[in-house]
Short mmCIF file of C-alpha atoms and ligand atoms in Angstrom, two decimals:
data_model
loop_
_atom_site.label_atom_id
_atom_site.label_comp_id
_atom_site.label_asym_id
_atom_site.label_seq_id
_atom_site.Cartn_x
_atom_site.Cartn_y
_atom_site.Cartn_z
CA UNK A 207 182.23 153.97 133.89
CA UNK A 208 184.94 154.24 131.54
CA UNK A 209 185.04 153.69 127.57
CA UNK A 210 187.36 150.57 127.94
CA UNK A 211 184.96 148.75 130.45
CA UNK A 212 181.46 149.72 128.55
CA UNK A 213 183.07 148.38 125.31
CA UNK A 214 184.10 145.00 127.49
CA UNK A 215 180.43 145.25 129.34
CA UNK A 216 178.77 145.13 125.49
CA UNK A 217 181.19 142.81 124.18
CA UNK A 218 179.98 140.06 127.02
CA UNK A 219 176.55 141.53 126.32
CA UNK A 220 177.19 140.34 123.05
CA UNK A 221 178.25 136.81 124.11
CA UNK A 222 175.02 136.46 126.73
CA UNK A 223 172.85 137.28 123.31
CA UNK A 224 174.69 134.47 121.06
CA UNK A 225 173.84 132.00 124.23
CA UNK A 226 170.39 133.15 124.13
CA UNK A 227 169.85 132.65 120.64
CA UNK A 228 171.24 129.07 120.90
CA UNK A 229 168.92 128.47 123.50
CA UNK A 230 165.93 129.60 121.59
CA UNK A 231 167.51 127.28 118.58
CA UNK A 232 166.83 124.09 120.81
CA UNK A 233 162.93 125.18 121.68
CA UNK A 234 162.49 126.11 118.00
CA UNK A 235 164.11 122.18 117.06
CA UNK A 236 160.81 120.81 119.56
CA UNK A 237 158.59 122.35 117.66
CA UNK A 238 160.18 121.38 114.09
CA UNK A 239 159.88 118.11 115.68
CA UNK A 240 156.30 118.53 116.44
CA UNK A 241 155.59 119.67 112.87
CA UNK A 242 157.92 116.40 111.14
CA UNK A 243 155.23 113.93 112.95
CA UNK A 244 152.57 115.97 111.74
CA UNK A 245 153.82 116.59 108.20
CA UNK A 246 155.47 112.86 108.23
CA UNK A 247 158.28 114.31 106.33
CA UNK A 248 161.22 116.60 107.48
CA UNK A 249 159.94 120.17 107.34
CA UNK A 250 161.14 121.85 104.30
CA UNK A 251 162.14 125.63 104.03
CA UNK A 252 163.12 128.28 102.02
CA UNK A 253 165.33 131.72 102.01
CA UNK A 254 164.65 133.85 99.29
CA UNK A 255 167.17 136.82 98.92
CA UNK A 256 166.48 140.34 97.16
CA UNK A 257 168.63 142.92 96.92
CA UNK A 258 172.29 143.22 97.41
CA UNK A 259 175.52 140.77 98.97
CA UNK A 260 174.53 141.85 102.49
CA UNK A 261 171.00 140.51 101.80
CA UNK A 262 172.67 137.29 100.28
CA UNK A 263 174.97 137.14 103.51
CA UNK A 264 171.85 137.62 105.92
CA UNK A 265 170.21 135.09 104.52
CA UNK A 266 173.16 132.69 104.92
CA UNK A 267 172.52 133.48 108.56
CA UNK A 268 169.11 132.63 108.53
CA UNK A 269 169.63 129.31 106.83
CA UNK A 270 172.13 128.44 109.20
CA UNK A 271 169.62 129.12 112.09
CA UNK A 272 166.61 127.19 110.36
CA UNK A 273 169.36 124.13 109.38
CA UNK A 274 169.82 123.86 113.14
CA UNK A 275 166.39 124.41 114.28
CA UNK A 276 165.75 121.09 112.18
CA UNK A 277 164.52 122.22 108.70
CA UNK A 278 165.84 120.72 105.22
CA UNK A 279 166.67 124.07 103.00
CA UNK A 280 165.29 123.55 99.29
CA UNK A 281 165.23 126.64 96.68
CA UNK A 282 161.30 125.70 96.07
CA UNK A 283 158.73 128.00 97.42
CA UNK A 284 156.28 125.43 98.14
CA UNK A 285 158.63 124.62 101.41
CA UNK A 286 156.73 124.44 104.92
CA UNK A 287 158.37 127.76 105.85
CA UNK A 288 159.47 130.49 102.94
CA UNK A 289 160.94 133.67 103.94
CA UNK A 290 161.76 136.64 101.95
CA UNK A 291 164.82 138.56 103.00
CA UNK A 292 163.37 141.94 100.90
CA UNK A 293 164.84 144.79 99.45
CA UNK A 294 163.68 148.50 99.48
CA UNK A 295 166.57 150.37 97.28
CA UNK A 296 164.49 150.77 93.92
CA UNK A 297 160.42 150.64 93.82
CA UNK A 298 160.45 147.49 91.37
CA UNK A 299 162.28 145.18 94.42
CA UNK A 300 159.42 146.14 96.59
CA UNK A 301 156.66 145.39 93.79
CA UNK A 302 158.31 142.14 92.74
CA UNK A 303 158.12 141.12 96.81
CA UNK A 304 154.30 141.94 96.40
CA UNK A 305 153.58 140.38 93.18
CA UNK A 306 155.22 137.14 94.79
CA UNK A 307 153.67 137.26 98.12
CA UNK A 308 149.95 136.74 96.40
CA UNK A 309 151.48 132.78 94.95
CA UNK A 310 152.82 132.38 98.20
CA UNK A 311 149.17 132.96 99.74
CA UNK A 312 148.03 130.29 97.17
CA UNK A 313 150.31 127.74 97.89
CA UNK A 314 149.53 128.11 101.75
CA UNK A 315 145.64 127.64 100.94
CA UNK A 316 146.84 123.82 99.89
CA UNK A 317 149.19 123.75 102.78
CA UNK A 318 147.47 124.43 105.94
CA UNK A 319 150.62 123.76 107.93
CA UNK A 320 152.83 126.47 105.44
CA UNK A 321 154.17 129.38 107.55
CA UNK A 322 155.52 132.96 105.70
CA UNK A 323 158.07 135.46 106.86
CA UNK A 324 159.41 138.83 105.94
CA UNK A 325 162.22 140.34 106.85
CA UNK A 326 164.92 142.90 105.58
CA UNK A 327 165.09 146.77 104.36
CA UNK A 328 161.88 146.57 102.96
CA UNK A 329 160.53 145.94 106.91
CA UNK A 330 161.99 149.11 107.92
CA UNK A 331 159.54 151.03 106.26
CA UNK A 332 156.56 151.73 108.47
CA UNK A 333 153.79 152.46 105.48
CA UNK A 334 155.21 148.56 104.26
CA UNK A 335 154.12 147.09 107.66
CA UNK A 336 150.74 149.03 107.15
CA UNK A 337 150.04 147.55 103.72
CA UNK A 338 151.06 143.87 104.90
CA UNK A 339 148.95 144.32 107.89
CA UNK A 340 145.70 145.28 105.92
CA UNK A 341 146.09 143.33 102.76
CA UNK A 342 148.59 140.22 103.28
CA UNK A 343 146.97 139.03 106.24
CA UNK A 344 148.56 135.49 105.40
CA UNK A 345 152.10 136.47 106.68
CA UNK A 346 152.75 134.72 109.74
CA UNK A 347 156.11 136.55 111.01
CA UNK A 348 157.84 140.25 110.09
CA UNK A 349 161.28 141.48 111.45
CA UNK A 350 163.58 143.45 110.08
CA UNK A 351 167.28 144.48 109.66
CA UNK A 352 168.42 145.35 113.52
CA UNK A 353 167.20 142.57 114.88
CA UNK A 354 167.79 139.45 112.31
CA UNK A 355 170.34 137.89 115.27
CA UNK A 356 167.08 137.34 117.15
CA UNK A 357 165.69 135.08 114.39
CA UNK A 358 165.51 131.79 116.86
CA UNK A 359 163.54 133.45 119.29
CA UNK A 360 160.95 134.95 116.55
CA UNK A 361 160.73 131.52 115.16
CA UNK A 362 159.92 130.71 118.68
CA UNK A 363 157.41 133.41 119.22
CA UNK A 364 155.74 132.64 115.32
CA UNK A 365 155.04 128.83 116.82
CA UNK A 366 153.66 130.15 119.86
CA UNK A 367 151.27 132.64 118.46
CA UNK A 368 147.97 132.94 117.16
CA UNK A 369 148.15 135.98 114.62
CA UNK A 370 151.01 137.97 112.59
CA UNK A 371 154.30 138.45 114.84
CA UNK A 372 156.08 142.01 114.17
CA UNK A 373 158.94 142.84 116.01
CA UNK A 374 160.54 145.75 113.83
CA UNK A 375 163.60 147.73 115.50
CA UNK A 376 164.00 151.94 114.62
CA UNK A 377 167.90 151.18 115.01
CA UNK A 378 170.38 149.15 117.18
CA UNK A 379 174.07 149.55 118.48
CA UNK A 380 174.41 145.63 118.72
CA UNK A 381 176.56 143.30 117.12
CA UNK A 382 175.95 139.83 117.93
CA UNK A 383 178.84 137.63 116.98
CA UNK A 384 178.88 133.86 116.37
CA UNK A 385 175.61 132.82 115.69
CA UNK A 386 175.40 129.80 113.09
CA UNK A 387 175.69 130.38 109.30
CA UNK A 388 174.87 128.32 106.61
CA UNK A 389 177.13 129.42 103.39
CA UNK A 390 175.30 128.98 99.76
CA UNK A 391 178.94 128.22 98.52
CA UNK A 392 181.74 126.08 100.38
CA UNK A 393 184.81 127.84 98.79
CA UNK A 394 183.53 131.86 98.88
CA UNK A 395 182.14 133.61 101.41
CA UNK A 396 180.88 137.17 102.30
CA UNK A 397 182.16 138.62 105.57
CA UNK A 398 180.42 141.87 107.15
CA UNK A 399 182.82 143.81 108.51
CA UNK A 400 180.31 147.40 108.95
CA UNK A 401 176.90 147.79 108.97
CA UNK A 402 174.57 150.58 108.15
CA UNK A 403 175.92 153.82 106.64
CA UNK A 404 176.05 157.67 106.93
CA UNK A 405 176.34 159.22 104.10
CA UNK A 406 172.84 159.84 102.75
CA UNK A 407 172.90 160.63 99.44
CA UNK A 408 169.94 162.13 98.87
CA UNK A 409 168.02 159.67 96.74
CA UNK A 410 169.07 156.76 98.95
CA UNK A 411 167.12 154.93 101.70
CA UNK A 412 169.47 152.48 102.80
CA UNK A 413 170.69 154.91 105.45
CA UNK A 414 167.21 154.87 106.88
CA UNK A 415 166.80 151.25 106.86
CA UNK A 416 170.33 150.14 107.74
CA UNK A 417 170.89 152.27 110.65
CA UNK A 418 174.04 154.39 111.60
CA UNK A 419 177.25 152.76 110.36
CA UNK A 420 179.06 150.51 112.94
CA UNK A 421 182.41 148.61 112.24
CA UNK A 422 183.02 145.35 113.53
CA UNK A 423 186.33 144.84 115.78
CA UNK A 424 189.68 143.57 112.84
CA UNK A 425 189.33 140.70 116.07
CA UNK A 426 186.35 139.36 115.75
CA UNK A 427 186.57 139.72 111.37
CA UNK A 428 189.66 137.86 111.58
CA UNK A 429 188.71 135.29 113.44
CA UNK A 430 185.57 134.79 112.00
CA UNK A 431 187.87 134.21 108.19
CA UNK A 432 190.61 132.24 109.51
CA UNK A 433 187.12 129.66 110.70
CA UNK A 434 185.86 130.32 106.94
CA UNK A 435 189.78 129.24 105.64
CA UNK A 436 189.80 125.95 107.96
CA UNK A 437 186.31 125.31 106.41
CA UNK A 438 187.88 125.24 102.98
CA UNK A 439 186.83 129.42 102.02
CA UNK A 440 189.18 130.58 99.45
CA UNK A 441 187.85 133.61 98.14
CA UNK A 442 185.95 136.26 100.95
CA UNK A 443 184.37 139.37 100.01
CA UNK A 444 184.18 142.29 102.56
CA UNK A 445 181.11 143.60 103.01
CA UNK A 446 179.81 147.20 103.62
CA UNK A 447 177.89 149.96 102.56
CA UNK A 448 181.00 152.60 102.61
CA UNK A 449 184.34 150.12 103.27
CA UNK A 450 186.58 153.14 102.83
CA UNK A 451 185.16 154.75 106.14
CA UNK A 452 185.94 151.29 108.54
CA UNK A 453 187.28 151.44 111.58
CA UNK A 454 186.51 155.14 112.51
CA UNK A 455 184.03 154.54 114.95
CA UNK A 456 186.42 151.79 116.69
CA UNK A 457 187.56 152.32 120.36
CA UNK A 458 190.91 151.84 118.70
CA UNK A 459 190.45 153.64 115.14
CA UNK A 460 192.23 151.43 112.09
CA UNK A 461 191.68 152.11 108.54
CA UNK A 462 190.52 149.82 105.88
CA UNK A 463 193.91 149.82 104.60
CA UNK A 464 195.22 148.60 107.79
CA UNK A 465 192.20 145.45 107.81
CA UNK A 466 193.27 144.58 104.69
CA UNK A 467 196.67 144.28 105.54
CA UNK A 468 196.02 142.07 108.37
CA UNK A 469 193.66 139.54 106.66
CA UNK A 470 196.41 139.13 103.97
CA UNK A 471 198.33 137.26 106.61
CA UNK A 472 195.80 135.03 107.08
CA UNK A 473 197.55 131.55 105.88
CA UNK A 474 195.47 129.95 102.64
CA UNK A 475 193.09 132.33 101.86
CA UNK A 476 193.93 133.25 98.29
CA UNK A 477 191.80 135.73 96.98
CA UNK A 478 190.11 138.87 98.64
CA UNK A 479 187.55 141.21 97.34
CA UNK A 480 185.49 143.89 99.17
CA UNK A 481 182.23 146.04 98.30
CA UNK A 482 181.54 149.14 97.87
CA UNK A 483 184.27 151.71 98.01
CA UNK A 484 182.87 155.05 98.36
CA UNK A 485 185.07 157.57 95.69
CA UNK A 486 185.47 160.70 98.63
CA UNK A 487 186.68 157.85 100.96
CA UNK A 488 189.34 155.86 98.99
CA UNK A 489 192.79 157.02 99.97
CA UNK A 490 195.97 156.47 98.33
CA UNK A 491 197.18 154.11 101.23
CA UNK A 492 194.71 151.38 100.18
CA UNK A 493 195.75 152.01 96.25
CA UNK A 494 198.93 151.50 97.78
CA UNK A 495 197.99 148.15 99.53
CA UNK A 496 196.05 147.05 96.71
CA UNK A 497 199.06 147.42 94.36
CA UNK A 498 201.12 145.53 96.50
CA UNK A 499 199.29 142.54 97.64
CA UNK A 500 198.89 139.24 96.41
CA UNK A 501 195.33 138.47 97.54
CA UNK A 502 193.46 141.96 96.65
CA UNK A 503 191.55 140.79 93.37
CA UNK A 504 191.92 143.02 90.30
CA UNK A 505 188.87 145.00 90.79
CA UNK A 506 186.89 148.20 92.41
CA UNK A 507 183.61 149.02 92.58
CA UNK A 508 183.79 152.68 92.13
CA UNK A 509 179.80 153.99 92.12
CA UNK A 510 179.99 157.40 90.22
CA UNK A 511 176.54 157.62 90.08
CA UNK A 512 176.53 161.35 87.82
CA UNK A 513 179.11 162.60 85.94
CA UNK A 514 177.83 166.09 86.68
CA UNK A 515 179.21 167.98 89.40
CA UNK A 516 175.91 170.01 89.46
CA UNK A 517 173.76 166.76 90.19
CA UNK A 518 176.53 164.78 92.33
CA UNK A 519 176.33 167.86 94.34
CA UNK A 520 172.54 167.42 94.70
CA UNK A 521 172.85 163.86 95.36
CA UNK A 522 175.29 164.98 98.33
CA UNK A 523 178.12 162.84 97.08
CA UNK A 524 180.73 164.84 97.93
CA UNK A 525 182.64 164.42 95.17
CA UNK A 526 183.00 166.78 91.78
CA UNK A 527 183.41 164.70 88.35
CA UNK A 528 187.04 166.26 87.75
CA UNK A 529 187.96 164.68 91.33
CA UNK A 530 186.47 161.30 90.56
CA UNK A 531 188.11 161.80 87.23
CA UNK A 532 191.45 162.23 88.58
CA UNK A 533 190.83 159.27 91.47
CA UNK A 534 190.09 156.77 88.32
CA UNK A 535 193.10 157.87 86.70
CA UNK A 536 195.25 157.63 89.60
CA UNK A 537 194.19 154.08 90.06
CA UNK A 538 194.54 153.10 86.74
CA UNK A 539 197.81 154.03 86.66
CA UNK A 540 199.23 152.40 89.84
CA UNK A 541 197.80 149.31 89.10
CA UNK A 542 197.08 148.61 85.11
CA UNK A 543 195.28 145.58 85.35
CA UNK A 544 192.73 146.68 87.00
CA UNK A 545 188.73 146.60 86.10
CA UNK A 546 186.91 149.73 87.58
CA UNK A 547 183.06 148.81 87.57
CA UNK A 548 180.29 151.19 88.90
CA UNK A 549 176.74 152.15 89.54
CA UNK A 550 175.16 155.06 87.49
CA UNK A 551 171.85 156.77 88.17
CA UNK A 552 169.66 158.06 85.24
CA UNK A 553 166.84 160.53 85.98
CA UNK A 554 167.46 162.38 89.32
CA UNK A 555 165.68 165.27 90.07
CA UNK A 556 166.43 167.93 87.31
CA UNK A 557 169.02 166.05 85.28
CA UNK A 558 169.10 167.21 82.02
CA UNK A 559 170.15 165.92 79.03
CA UNK A 560 173.19 167.96 79.06
CA UNK A 561 173.86 166.61 82.78
CA UNK A 562 173.45 163.07 81.11
CA UNK A 563 176.51 164.08 78.56
CA UNK A 564 178.49 164.46 81.32
CA UNK A 565 177.93 161.04 83.07
CA UNK A 566 178.51 160.07 79.03
CA UNK A 567 181.76 161.89 79.47
CA UNK A 568 183.10 160.11 82.30
CA UNK A 569 182.25 156.52 80.97
CA UNK A 570 184.47 157.43 77.99
CA UNK A 571 187.08 158.59 79.98
CA UNK A 572 187.32 155.74 82.65
CA UNK A 573 186.29 152.82 80.31
CA UNK A 574 184.37 150.83 82.74
CA UNK A 575 184.93 146.93 82.94
CA UNK A 576 181.24 147.13 83.39
CA UNK A 577 178.53 149.44 85.14
CA UNK A 578 175.28 149.04 86.49
CA UNK A 579 172.81 151.63 85.34
CA UNK A 580 169.73 152.21 87.35
CA UNK A 581 166.85 154.36 86.54
CA UNK A 582 166.10 157.06 89.30
CA UNK A 583 163.41 155.55 91.79
CA UNK A 584 161.58 157.86 94.23
CA UNK A 585 162.17 156.69 97.85
CA UNK A 586 159.43 158.05 100.21
CA UNK A 587 161.49 159.69 103.21
CA UNK A 588 164.62 160.86 100.83
CA UNK A 589 165.27 164.46 100.80
CA UNK A 590 165.36 164.34 96.10
CA UNK A 591 161.86 162.61 96.48
CA UNK A 592 160.39 165.83 97.88
CA UNK A 593 162.38 167.38 95.03
CA UNK A 594 159.89 169.53 92.75
CA UNK A 595 162.00 168.70 89.37
CA UNK A 596 161.23 165.35 89.17
CA UNK A 597 162.03 164.01 85.37
CA UNK A 598 159.28 162.71 83.10
CA UNK A 599 159.51 159.33 81.61
CA UNK A 600 160.04 160.11 77.66
CA UNK A 601 163.38 161.75 79.06
CA UNK A 602 164.43 159.12 81.32
CA UNK A 603 164.27 156.59 79.30
CA UNK A 604 166.17 158.41 76.61
CA UNK A 605 169.17 159.29 78.50
CA UNK A 606 169.07 155.72 79.98
CA UNK A 607 169.32 154.46 76.40
CA UNK A 608 172.27 156.33 75.99
CA UNK A 609 174.06 155.55 78.49
CA UNK A 610 173.50 152.09 78.37
CA UNK A 611 174.90 152.28 74.52
CA UNK A 612 178.12 153.73 75.50
CA UNK A 613 178.36 151.23 78.71
CA UNK A 614 178.22 148.44 76.31
CA UNK A 615 180.95 149.70 74.02
CA UNK A 616 183.49 151.07 76.25
CA UNK A 617 182.96 147.79 78.23
CA UNK A 618 183.32 145.50 75.60
CA UNK A 619 186.58 147.74 74.60
CA UNK A 620 188.02 147.03 77.78
CA UNK A 621 186.93 143.71 78.78
CA UNK A 622 188.46 142.49 75.11
CA UNK A 623 191.90 143.59 76.00
CA UNK A 624 192.36 140.23 78.16
CA UNK A 625 191.88 138.27 74.48
CA UNK A 626 194.79 135.79 74.08
CA UNK A 627 195.74 136.24 77.67
CA UNK A 628 196.20 133.34 80.39
CA UNK A 629 194.83 133.94 83.34
CA UNK A 630 193.96 132.38 86.99
CA UNK A 631 190.52 131.60 87.53
CA UNK A 632 188.34 130.45 90.42
CA UNK A 633 185.39 127.82 89.39
CA UNK A 634 182.09 128.33 90.70
CA UNK A 635 179.28 126.33 89.30
CA UNK A 636 178.16 124.58 86.35
CA UNK A 637 176.96 126.44 83.76
CA UNK A 638 173.36 126.69 83.88
CA UNK A 639 172.74 126.60 80.21
CA UNK A 640 175.52 124.22 79.20
CA UNK A 641 176.43 121.49 81.35
CA UNK A 642 179.80 120.44 80.14
CA UNK A 643 180.73 123.96 80.59
CA UNK A 644 181.92 125.45 84.20
CA UNK A 645 181.66 128.67 84.85
CA UNK A 646 184.72 130.71 86.95
CA UNK A 647 185.53 134.15 87.72
CA UNK A 648 189.03 136.11 87.33
CA UNK A 649 190.34 137.87 89.72
CA UNK A 650 189.29 141.04 87.98
CA UNK A 651 185.93 139.82 87.88
CA UNK A 652 185.45 139.08 84.66
CA UNK A 653 183.43 135.63 84.09
CA UNK A 654 185.11 132.86 82.06
CA UNK A 655 183.09 130.00 80.26
CA UNK A 656 185.47 126.42 79.58
CA UNK A 657 184.86 122.69 79.45
CA UNK A 658 185.07 121.15 82.38
CA UNK A 659 182.71 119.09 85.28
CA UNK A 660 181.86 119.42 88.55
CA UNK A 661 185.29 118.07 90.40
CA UNK A 662 186.98 122.23 89.28
CA UNK A 663 184.11 123.59 91.74
CA UNK A 664 186.46 125.84 94.36
CA UNK A 665 189.56 125.54 92.81
CA UNK A 666 191.81 128.16 90.94
CA UNK A 667 192.69 126.93 87.82
CA UNK A 668 194.76 128.75 84.63
CA UNK A 669 192.41 129.47 82.02
CA UNK A 670 193.42 130.54 78.13
CA UNK A 671 191.27 133.76 77.20
CA UNK A 672 189.79 132.65 73.86
CA UNK A 673 186.72 134.84 72.72
CA UNK A 674 185.18 137.74 74.13
CA UNK A 675 181.96 137.99 74.39
CA UNK A 676 181.45 141.71 75.79
CA UNK A 677 181.39 141.53 79.75
CA UNK A 678 182.51 137.82 79.70
CA UNK A 679 185.15 135.14 77.78
CA UNK A 680 184.62 131.67 76.55
CA UNK A 681 188.21 129.89 77.83
CA UNK A 682 190.23 126.63 77.86
CA UNK A 683 191.71 125.37 80.77
CA UNK A 684 195.17 124.95 80.41
CA UNK A 685 196.35 121.53 81.74
CA UNK A 686 200.11 120.91 82.62
CA UNK A 687 202.58 118.89 80.93
N1 SAH B 799 176.77 152.03 98.87
C1 SAH B 799 176.82 151.56 97.76
C2 SAH B 799 175.34 151.09 97.29
C3 SAH B 799 174.71 150.60 97.64
S1 SAH B 799 173.12 150.78 96.72
C4 SAH B 799 177.48 152.87 97.60
O1 SAH B 799 177.27 154.01 97.74
O2 SAH B 799 177.76 152.34 96.02
C5 SAH B 799 173.19 150.36 94.87
C6 SAH B 799 173.01 151.60 94.06
O3 SAH B 799 171.68 151.37 93.91
C7 SAH B 799 173.76 152.35 94.51
O4 SAH B 799 175.12 152.61 94.12
C8 SAH B 799 172.96 153.65 93.37
O5 SAH B 799 173.01 153.34 91.81
C9 SAH B 799 171.70 152.71 93.13
N2 SAH B 799 170.43 153.35 93.79
C10 SAH B 799 170.36 153.73 95.08
N3 SAH B 799 169.29 154.52 95.54
C11 SAH B 799 168.67 154.00 94.19
C12 SAH B 799 167.20 155.12 93.94
N4 SAH B 799 166.65 155.77 94.70
N5 SAH B 799 166.90 155.07 92.72
C13 SAH B 799 168.07 154.45 91.70
N6 SAH B 799 168.91 153.81 91.88
C14 SAH B 799 169.07 153.93 93.41
FE1 SF4 B 800 173.46 154.71 99.64
FE2 SF4 B 800 174.90 156.33 99.59
FE3 SF4 B 800 174.97 155.17 101.77
FE4 SF4 B 800 176.15 154.15 99.46
S1 SF4 B 800 176.97 155.73 100.56
S2 SF4 B 800 174.40 153.41 100.81
S3 SF4 B 800 174.36 155.16 98.11
S4 SF4 B 800 173.56 156.56 101.38
FE1 F3S B 801 168.32 146.88 98.95
FE2 F3S B 801 168.87 146.94 101.95
FE3 F3S B 801 171.12 146.16 100.07
S1 F3S B 801 167.75 147.81 100.48
S2 F3S B 801 170.34 147.08 98.07
S3 F3S B 801 169.01 144.85 100.40
S4 F3S B 801 170.95 147.60 102.04
#
């Protein structure tokens, strides 16, 4: 079979799969109606997300199917169906899930109709499945990251089964399009442009639980964005573990910068974000496209992980301290109003206080607008977990505190540069603490709170940045006239 023909066949298979799943939604609906009669109310469901934006997007897909199947989406975990979409990037993510499962069990004892499901990255680890089978027998359904598109089918299997239903795949090359999605925000949305990761940074479990890198076709991506825009979306976030390597495995290869140029043309779309960029693959072409774009936001998340070339090598990041600094400098030179944010790991095996000094040196030079600092977490099965020179806890803590202090100081310095400016902000929600305020996001991702009401949500408005409070602003909306 020729290559082209194979792709057409795969696409057809994908569409057939979508049809199959839509039929399963119909079938699930019958069970939900039955449940409604027994319960005397519309069955409720709660989707709880752990982890990154990818998981958040996956949860919207789960919610879309649950809603079509007849459930009412709620935020509370005393719902009739609770699903945890889990993360395993660091051990504390896993511990949170185990901790909360105990509570779910006590709720289930009060509501015998309650069903509990677990899915997501943590479920791709065999040791986790063993533990749940042994110690958490009350869970009704478990599936992983590769077969999430089968959720409707698995729901039906759960209703029909006596005991726990478990379906975990080791990998997949399937991308199933056009399944229902229930967005959390009406005006903004994440969009998967690729799945998986091929980088195998030595500390990271993501390539093992999310599988190999696969890009969606530009046609499917653009069609999805156009539909979202027609439905009121003004801001999108393109999602991938390493968006800079988008398109390499497509039948007709395409660069990420080329994809961005196509997306820019979509009328009605106001803002484009993306995450995450691996420094080793960030091209000059991308910098140029960002510079000339009216829609791409002035924000780049560029994970550093470590400022020590020696540690970067051990991490398998494939750039040096000097290369990273040169890249950051080039980006700042070409796009002066851009905000650069980062991720940093402290306590990687063999890291010395001098290595931490190198990281601090990079922070001082780049001056991030924000940085997420993580304590290294040993992930079973990764090369770093087998390294002998794990760093003692007190040494890690000392390094972590030093890094955090510099991050806070430099971020305040960077963010305060905007004081007195008036910039456009997209209003996202009412402020949680003070409902007379709204919370909005600048193009460069900085948050600003100002007086306003719910009618502003989803609108882009000019805001005077009055007071800088570290990572965020208090401002005032400018009204016309
Ligand atoms: N693909 C993205 C990151 C995904 S994970 C990228 O390459 O940038 C998000 C962040 O979690 C990483 O940037 C890293 O800083 C952190 N992280 C990943 N594995 C970790 C581990 N084992 N311990 C501590 N932090 C980790
Ligand atoms: Fe993990 Fe590295 Fe892949 Fe990011 S690029 S997901 S840190 S392996
Ligand atoms: Fe966690 Fe999986 Fe994302 S491990 S960070 S939810 S890809």
